[in-house]
Amino acid sequence: MSESERPVDLAAVLARLNGDRGLLTELAGLYLEDEPSLVAELEAAVGRHDAEATRRAAHAIKGSVANFAAARAQAAALALENAGRAGELSSAPALLDTLRAELAAVRQALRDLAAVH
Amino acid sequence: MRILIADDDRVSLRVLQGMLQDWGYEVVAARNGTEAWEVLSAPGRPPLAVLDWVMPGMDGPELCRRVRALGEDSPIYVILLTARGDPGDIAAGLGSGADDYVVKPFDGAELQARLRVGERILKLQGDLADRVRELEEALANVKRLQGLLPICAYCKKVRDDKNYWQRVEQYLSERLDARFSHSVCPTCYERHVRPEIEKLRSRRRASEKGRGA
């Protein structure tokens, strides 16, 4: 699997953090704590067909995973953000499933990281 | 230099904090717009701020508008840091009062360079404010000699603002960083001094003649 296909591109993240592995572990911890509420907000927005709230919640998730160079999760969040912006939520449940799967992979990668350190 | 950062995403906030600390800044972190405004509206606020656009409470552009409304006594240099990179968003962000705009995902070296620009602008503003203060002080001194001065047509005394008549040299020396030393100009020497000397000489000659006779 190439770096861009992995759930998170640790080499790119570490380069951005000046090689600070301790900080990377701290960021992973913060993300794992905050992700459930971000996802819950998105699920609620999709559930009540609220396009603006969907756009906002997907945008927040995209911004948070971007810190881990998580290209696939970012793309999945962006698809939902765009659907919300367009006010077109018919595809939102399917997009949400895709995003959930990508986020699960990100979580796993970050947990592995925490276990290593 | 102190810097305020505001972002509702804890991970992004921590990443930014780490970078800025590595670059030598003293970082004040805010989790939403309301917290950021509390820092920016208090005395001793940081001169630099990096603000996220989308935040609960108060968003980045609203913070920029409020910062600008504070006036220019202690200027704050604001960079909006946001994923919203459309030209329309950039124009709206700068229009709200941001000094600069960086689009996420941002490059660390670019943000650092833009912060240096901010520091340079702040220094220029500080230097200019100092110069204006100096000039205002100088102007306040000059002002004391402006306006209409009533002067006596005969004795040339000047009337001051307390209605006292003063000699010109006294009036001026109280209002200038200058002192007067009395002397005689060539014209007055010819008109006043020489005739007196001539008068004295002729008087002496007359008395010498009288004693000789």
Tab-separated table of C-alpha atoms in Angstrom:
chain	number	residue	atom	x	y	z
A	1	MET	CA	0.000	0.000	0.000
A	2	SER	CA	1.428	3.394	-0.936
A	3	GLU	CA	1.571	6.219	1.644
A	4	SER	CA	-1.407	8.003	0.097
A	5	GLU	CA	-3.542	4.823	0.290
A	6	ARG	CA	-2.870	4.257	3.983
A	7	PRO	CA	-5.434	5.571	6.439
A	8	VAL	CA	-2.897	8.045	7.844
A	9	ASP	CA	0.404	9.199	6.341
A	10	LEU	CA	2.569	9.182	9.455
A	11	ALA	CA	5.739	10.208	7.634
A	12	ALA	CA	4.049	13.360	6.324
A	13	VAL	CA	2.529	14.135	9.729
A	14	LEU	CA	5.834	13.696	11.520
A	15	ALA	CA	7.616	15.901	9.005
A	16	ARG	CA	5.030	18.602	9.729
A	17	LEU	CA	5.516	18.136	13.481
A	18	ASN	CA	9.269	18.448	13.197
A	19	GLY	CA	9.697	14.752	14.059
A	20	ASP	CA	8.025	15.184	17.458
A	21	ARG	CA	6.611	11.676	18.124
A	22	GLY	CA	5.452	12.648	21.597
A	23	LEU	CA	3.274	15.390	20.110
A	24	LEU	CA	1.928	12.958	17.498
A	25	THR	CA	0.841	10.557	20.250
A	26	GLU	CA	-0.785	13.441	22.128
A	27	LEU	CA	-2.679	14.498	18.975
A	28	ALA	CA	-3.849	10.928	18.400
A	29	GLY	CA	-5.183	10.858	21.976
A	30	LEU	CA	-7.053	14.149	21.493
A	31	TYR	CA	-8.532	12.941	18.221
A	32	LEU	CA	-9.699	9.602	19.658
A	33	GLU	CA	-11.385	11.488	22.514
A	34	ASP	CA	-13.156	14.015	20.303
A	35	GLU	CA	-14.077	11.944	17.256
A	36	PRO	CA	-17.211	10.260	18.729
A	37	SER	CA	-18.948	13.589	19.371
A	38	LEU	CA	-17.990	14.923	15.910
A	39	VAL	CA	-19.422	11.809	14.248
A	40	ALA	CA	-22.527	11.852	16.454
A	41	GLU	CA	-23.185	15.426	15.360
A	42	LEU	CA	-22.867	14.449	11.701
A	43	GLU	CA	-25.111	11.407	12.114
A	44	ALA	CA	-27.762	13.524	13.806
A	45	ALA	CA	-27.596	16.126	11.010
A	46	VAL	CA	-27.943	13.490	8.278
A	47	GLY	CA	-30.708	11.809	10.281
A	48	ARG	CA	-32.831	14.948	10.356
A	49	HIS	CA	-31.964	15.892	6.732
A	50	ASP	CA	-30.349	19.144	7.840
A	51	ALA	CA	-28.117	20.112	4.913
A	52	GLU	CA	-26.380	23.065	6.612
A	53	ALA	CA	-25.633	21.109	9.792
A	54	THR	CA	-24.381	18.191	7.641
A	55	ARG	CA	-22.043	20.527	5.775
A	56	ARG	CA	-20.746	22.014	9.036
A	57	ALA	CA	-20.251	18.690	10.846
A	58	ALA	CA	-18.557	17.056	7.825
A	59	HIS	CA	-16.311	20.113	7.502
A	60	ALA	CA	-15.270	19.765	11.150
A	61	ILE	CA	-14.376	16.085	10.707
A	62	LYS	CA	-12.458	16.843	7.520
A	63	GLY	CA	-10.413	19.502	9.345
A	64	SER	CA	-9.645	17.207	12.250
A	65	VAL	CA	-8.509	14.157	10.229
A	66	ALA	CA	-6.499	16.416	7.896
A	67	ASN	CA	-4.020	16.785	10.769
A	68	PHE	CA	-3.106	13.106	10.228
A	69	ALA	CA	-2.783	13.350	6.437
A	70	ALA	CA	-5.731	10.944	6.225
A	71	ALA	CA	-6.435	11.458	2.521
A	72	ARG	CA	-9.217	8.887	2.166
A	73	ALA	CA	-11.149	9.959	5.256
A	74	GLN	CA	-10.747	13.610	4.188
A	75	ALA	CA	-12.160	12.772	0.752
A	76	ALA	CA	-15.115	10.934	2.287
A	77	ALA	CA	-15.840	13.866	4.629
A	78	LEU	CA	-15.520	16.316	1.746
A	79	ALA	CA	-18.103	14.350	-0.260
A	80	LEU	CA	-20.590	14.803	2.612
A	81	GLU	CA	-19.649	18.445	3.045
A	82	ASN	CA	-20.322	19.042	-0.658
A	83	ALA	CA	-23.633	17.177	-0.471
A	84	GLY	CA	-24.641	19.407	2.432
A	85	ARG	CA	-23.566	22.550	0.617
A	86	ALA	CA	-25.562	21.490	-2.460
A	87	GLY	CA	-28.570	20.697	-0.257
A	88	GLU	CA	-28.649	17.266	-1.857
A	89	LEU	CA	-28.796	14.697	0.950
A	90	SER	CA	-30.217	11.659	-0.899
A	91	SER	CA	-26.729	10.131	-1.108
A	92	ALA	CA	-25.807	11.197	2.435
A	93	PRO	CA	-26.512	7.866	4.222
A	94	ALA	CA	-24.262	5.971	1.767
A	95	LEU	CA	-21.561	8.651	2.027
A	96	LEU	CA	-21.843	8.444	5.792
A	97	ASP	CA	-21.234	4.676	5.682
A	98	THR	CA	-18.120	5.222	3.585
A	99	LEU	CA	-16.893	7.892	5.982
A	100	ARG	CA	-17.519	5.655	9.006
A	101	ALA	CA	-15.392	2.905	7.436
A	102	GLU	CA	-12.562	5.341	6.675
A	103	LEU	CA	-12.708	6.807	10.173
A	104	ALA	CA	-12.541	3.314	11.663
A	105	ALA	CA	-9.304	2.757	9.743
A	106	VAL	CA	-7.932	6.093	10.968
A	107	ARG	CA	-8.837	5.222	14.561
A	108	GLN	CA	-7.128	1.850	14.257
A	109	ALA	CA	-3.956	3.403	12.858
A	110	LEU	CA	-3.896	5.968	15.664
A	111	ARG	CA	-4.535	3.325	18.344
A	112	ASP	CA	-1.661	1.257	16.942
A	113	LEU	CA	0.493	4.331	17.174
A	114	ALA	CA	-0.454	4.901	20.813
A	115	ALA	CA	0.243	1.211	21.566
A	116	VAL	CA	3.728	1.438	20.018
A	117	HIS	CA	4.670	4.433	22.145
B	1	MET	CA	6.094	37.675	20.917
B	2	ARG	CA	2.663	36.654	22.234
B	3	ILE	CA	0.152	35.216	19.802
B	4	LEU	CA	-3.491	34.173	20.134
B	5	ILE	CA	-4.701	31.101	18.267
B	6	ALA	CA	-8.349	30.092	18.057
B	7	ASP	CA	-9.800	26.874	16.647
B	8	ASP	CA	-12.674	24.709	17.868
B	9	ASP	CA	-10.856	21.542	16.759
B	10	ARG	CA	-8.534	20.486	19.592
B	11	VAL	CA	-6.205	18.542	17.293
B	12	SER	CA	-5.737	21.458	14.880
B	13	LEU	CA	-5.264	23.835	17.803
B	14	ARG	CA	-2.582	21.617	19.340
B	15	VAL	CA	-0.760	21.225	15.991
B	16	LEU	CA	-0.685	24.985	15.543
B	17	GLN	CA	0.381	25.564	19.139
B	18	GLY	CA	3.289	23.117	18.726
B	19	MET	CA	4.482	24.814	15.548
B	20	LEU	CA	4.267	28.320	16.978
B	21	GLN	CA	6.090	27.325	20.161
B	22	ASP	CA	8.858	25.783	18.035
B	23	TRP	CA	9.132	29.139	16.255
B	24	GLY	CA	9.551	30.939	19.581
B	25	TYR	CA	6.082	32.418	20.115
B	26	GLU	CA	4.327	32.596	23.458
B	27	VAL	CA	0.975	31.008	22.599
B	28	VAL	CA	-2.440	31.797	24.076
B	29	ALA	CA	-4.987	29.199	22.872
B	30	ALA	CA	-8.768	29.685	22.609
B	31	ARG	CA	-11.271	26.907	21.889
B	32	ASN	CA	-13.980	29.094	20.344
B	33	GLY	CA	-14.736	32.612	19.189
B	34	THR	CA	-16.090	33.793	22.525
B	35	GLU	CA	-12.919	32.773	24.366
B	36	ALA	CA	-10.830	34.433	21.645
B	37	TRP	CA	-12.773	37.694	22.027
B	38	GLU	CA	-12.243	37.644	25.798
B	39	VAL	CA	-8.476	37.569	25.167
B	40	LEU	CA	-8.540	40.141	22.359
B	41	SER	CA	-10.714	42.657	24.198
B	42	ALA	CA	-8.733	42.541	27.457
B	43	PRO	CA	-5.846	44.895	28.275
B	44	GLY	CA	-2.436	43.465	27.382
B	45	ARG	CA	-3.871	41.499	24.462
B	46	PRO	CA	-1.422	39.711	22.155
B	47	PRO	CA	-0.453	41.731	19.069
B	48	LEU	CA	-0.752	38.713	16.740
B	49	ALA	CA	-3.734	36.404	16.201
B	50	VAL	CA	-4.335	33.365	14.007
B	51	LEU	CA	-8.077	32.648	13.850
B	52	ASP	CA	-10.101	29.824	12.366
B	53	TRP	CA	-13.079	30.946	10.275
B	54	VAL	CA	-15.760	28.503	11.468
B	55	MET	CA	-16.109	28.471	15.252
B	56	PRO	CA	-19.048	28.233	17.624
B	57	GLY	CA	-19.918	31.401	19.500
B	58	MET	CA	-18.269	33.895	17.216
B	59	ASP	CA	-16.674	33.149	13.861
B	60	GLY	CA	-13.350	34.461	12.548
B	61	PRO	CA	-14.737	37.311	10.407
B	62	GLU	CA	-16.920	38.563	13.292
B	63	LEU	CA	-13.816	38.594	15.515
B	64	CYS	CA	-11.962	40.568	12.827
B	65	ARG	CA	-14.739	43.166	12.674
B	66	ARG	CA	-14.683	43.563	16.459
B	67	VAL	CA	-10.898	43.829	16.547
B	68	ARG	CA	-10.984	46.614	13.945
B	69	ALA	CA	-13.680	48.418	15.930
B	70	LEU	CA	-11.270	48.545	18.907
B	71	GLY	CA	-9.325	51.286	17.119
B	72	GLU	CA	-5.653	51.606	16.401
B	73	ASP	CA	-4.222	52.440	19.824
B	74	SER	CA	-2.798	48.943	20.127
B	75	PRO	CA	-3.042	47.363	16.684
B	76	ILE	CA	-3.540	43.609	16.310
B	77	TYR	CA	-2.336	41.734	13.226
B	78	VAL	CA	-4.868	39.036	12.350
B	79	ILE	CA	-4.406	36.050	10.063
B	80	LEU	CA	-7.495	34.008	9.131
B	81	LEU	CA	-6.562	30.344	8.827
B	82	THR	CA	-9.282	28.358	7.133
B	83	ALA	CA	-10.191	25.627	4.689
B	84	ARG	CA	-12.413	28.111	2.835
B	85	GLY	CA	-10.198	28.962	-0.101
B	86	ASP	CA	-12.616	30.345	-2.711
B	87	PRO	CA	-11.719	33.822	-4.004
B	88	GLY	CA	-15.073	35.045	-2.665
B	89	ASP	CA	-14.261	33.699	0.819
B	90	ILE	CA	-10.783	35.249	0.759
B	91	ALA	CA	-12.235	38.619	-0.258
B	92	ALA	CA	-14.919	38.392	2.443
B	93	GLY	CA	-12.326	37.414	5.070
B	94	LEU	CA	-10.012	40.305	4.228
B	95	GLY	CA	-13.048	42.595	3.954
B	96	SER	CA	-14.013	41.751	7.531
B	97	GLY	CA	-10.705	43.205	8.704
B	98	ALA	CA	-8.211	40.322	8.550
B	99	ASP	CA	-4.694	41.394	7.605
B	100	ASP	CA	-3.870	38.125	5.880
B	101	TYR	CA	-5.448	34.841	4.897
B	102	VAL	CA	-3.928	31.346	4.869
B	103	VAL	CA	-5.791	28.383	3.389
B	104	LYS	CA	-5.767	24.980	5.118
B	105	PRO	CA	-4.072	22.599	4.726
B	106	PHE	CA	-1.327	25.154	5.186
B	107	ASP	CA	2.387	24.881	4.722
B	108	GLY	CA	4.316	25.567	7.944
B	109	ALA	CA	7.049	27.585	6.239
B	110	GLU	CA	4.429	29.773	4.537
B	111	LEU	CA	2.595	30.482	7.789
B	112	GLN	CA	5.894	31.297	9.515
B	113	ALA	CA	6.841	33.692	6.693
B	114	ARG	CA	3.436	35.389	6.864
B	115	LEU	CA	3.761	35.792	10.634
B	116	ARG	CA	7.119	37.496	10.061
B	117	VAL	CA	5.383	39.889	7.673
B	118	GLY	CA	2.902	40.577	10.468
B	119	GLU	CA	5.703	41.286	12.948
B	120	ARG	CA	7.306	43.662	10.440
B	121	ILE	CA	4.025	45.541	9.946
B	122	LEU	CA	3.488	45.770	13.709
B	123	LYS	CA	6.998	47.181	14.156
B	124	LEU	CA	6.410	49.751	11.412
B	125	GLN	CA	3.094	50.754	13.000
B	126	GLY	CA	4.778	51.051	16.392
B	127	ASP	CA	7.612	53.185	14.984
B	128	LEU	CA	5.127	55.402	13.149
B	129	ALA	CA	3.002	55.847	16.268
B	130	ASP	CA	6.149	56.913	18.182
B	131	ARG	CA	7.034	59.444	15.477
B	132	VAL	CA	3.504	60.864	15.441
B	133	ARG	CA	3.621	61.236	19.241
B	134	GLU	CA	6.954	63.077	19.020
B	135	LEU	CA	5.612	65.378	16.309
B	136	GLU	CA	2.452	66.076	18.282
B	137	GLU	CA	4.552	67.048	21.276
B	138	ALA	CA	6.678	69.338	19.100
B	139	LEU	CA	3.540	70.826	17.573
B	140	ALA	CA	2.086	71.518	21.022
B	141	ASN	CA	5.160	73.674	21.750
B	142	VAL	CA	4.940	75.492	18.432
B	143	LYS	CA	1.262	76.241	19.011
B	144	ARG	CA	2.140	78.462	21.961
B	145	LEU	CA	3.462	81.033	19.494
B	146	GLN	CA	0.580	80.945	17.080
B	147	GLY	CA	-2.276	83.370	16.812
B	148	LEU	CA	-2.635	87.144	17.011
B	149	LEU	CA	-0.233	88.989	19.319
B	150	PRO	CA	-1.314	92.496	20.454
B	151	ILE	CA	1.777	94.711	20.500
B	152	CYS	CA	1.985	98.346	21.694
B	153	ALA	CA	2.664	100.609	18.702
B	154	TYR	CA	4.904	102.850	20.820
B	155	CYS	CA	6.828	100.817	23.387
B	156	LYS	CA	6.546	97.476	21.520
B	157	LYS	CA	5.400	95.587	24.621
B	158	VAL	CA	3.275	92.508	23.934
B	159	ARG	CA	0.046	91.680	25.705
B	160	ASP	CA	-0.107	88.071	26.919
B	161	ASP	CA	-3.224	85.933	27.351
B	162	LYS	CA	-3.524	87.073	30.994
B	163	ASN	CA	-3.785	90.675	29.882
B	164	TYR	CA	-0.291	91.658	31.113
B	165	TRP	CA	1.960	93.804	28.991
B	166	GLN	CA	5.410	92.291	28.718
B	167	ARG	CA	8.591	93.251	26.960
B	168	VAL	CA	8.941	91.284	23.736
B	169	GLU	CA	12.082	89.510	24.920
B	170	GLN	CA	10.421	88.413	28.167
B	171	TYR	CA	7.313	87.242	26.350
B	172	LEU	CA	9.298	85.184	23.859
B	173	SER	CA	11.819	83.750	26.295
B	174	GLU	CA	8.938	82.312	28.342
B	175	ARG	CA	7.680	80.512	25.253
B	176	LEU	CA	10.841	79.455	23.490
B	177	ASP	CA	13.907	77.385	24.237
B	178	ALA	CA	15.933	80.549	23.625
B	179	ARG	CA	17.441	83.340	25.745
B	180	PHE	CA	18.143	86.883	24.673
B	181	SER	CA	21.512	88.607	24.907
B	182	HIS	CA	21.285	92.357	24.429
B	183	SER	CA	23.292	93.912	21.658
B	184	VAL	CA	23.012	96.817	19.164
B	185	CYS	CA	22.423	96.479	15.447
B	186	PRO	CA	24.450	98.685	13.003
B	187	THR	CA	21.434	100.866	12.139
B	188	CYS	CA	20.621	101.600	15.787
B	189	TYR	CA	24.318	102.112	16.488
B	190	GLU	CA	24.387	104.879	13.880
B	191	ARG	CA	21.032	106.341	14.971
B	192	HIS	CA	21.330	106.167	18.762
B	193	VAL	CA	24.787	105.195	20.002
B	194	ARG	CA	27.030	107.241	17.751
B	195	PRO	CA	25.177	110.558	18.433
B	196	GLU	CA	25.488	109.878	22.201
B	197	ILE	CA	29.209	109.212	21.849
B	198	GLU	CA	29.590	112.347	19.743
B	199	LYS	CA	27.673	114.329	22.344
B	200	LEU	CA	29.955	113.053	25.126
B	201	ARG	CA	33.081	113.813	23.114
B	202	SER	CA	32.007	117.361	22.324
B	203	ARG	CA	31.068	117.899	25.978
B	204	ARG	CA	34.551	116.729	27.029
B	205	ARG	CA	36.230	118.943	24.450
B	206	ALA	CA	34.208	121.903	25.710
B	207	SER	CA	35.198	121.270	29.319
B	208	GLU	CA	38.894	120.808	28.351
B	209	LYS	CA	38.762	124.107	26.509
B	210	GLY	CA	37.172	125.755	29.508
B	211	ARG	CA	39.891	124.455	31.865
B	212	GLY	CA	42.629	125.569	29.404
B	213	ALA	CA	41.216	129.063	29.127
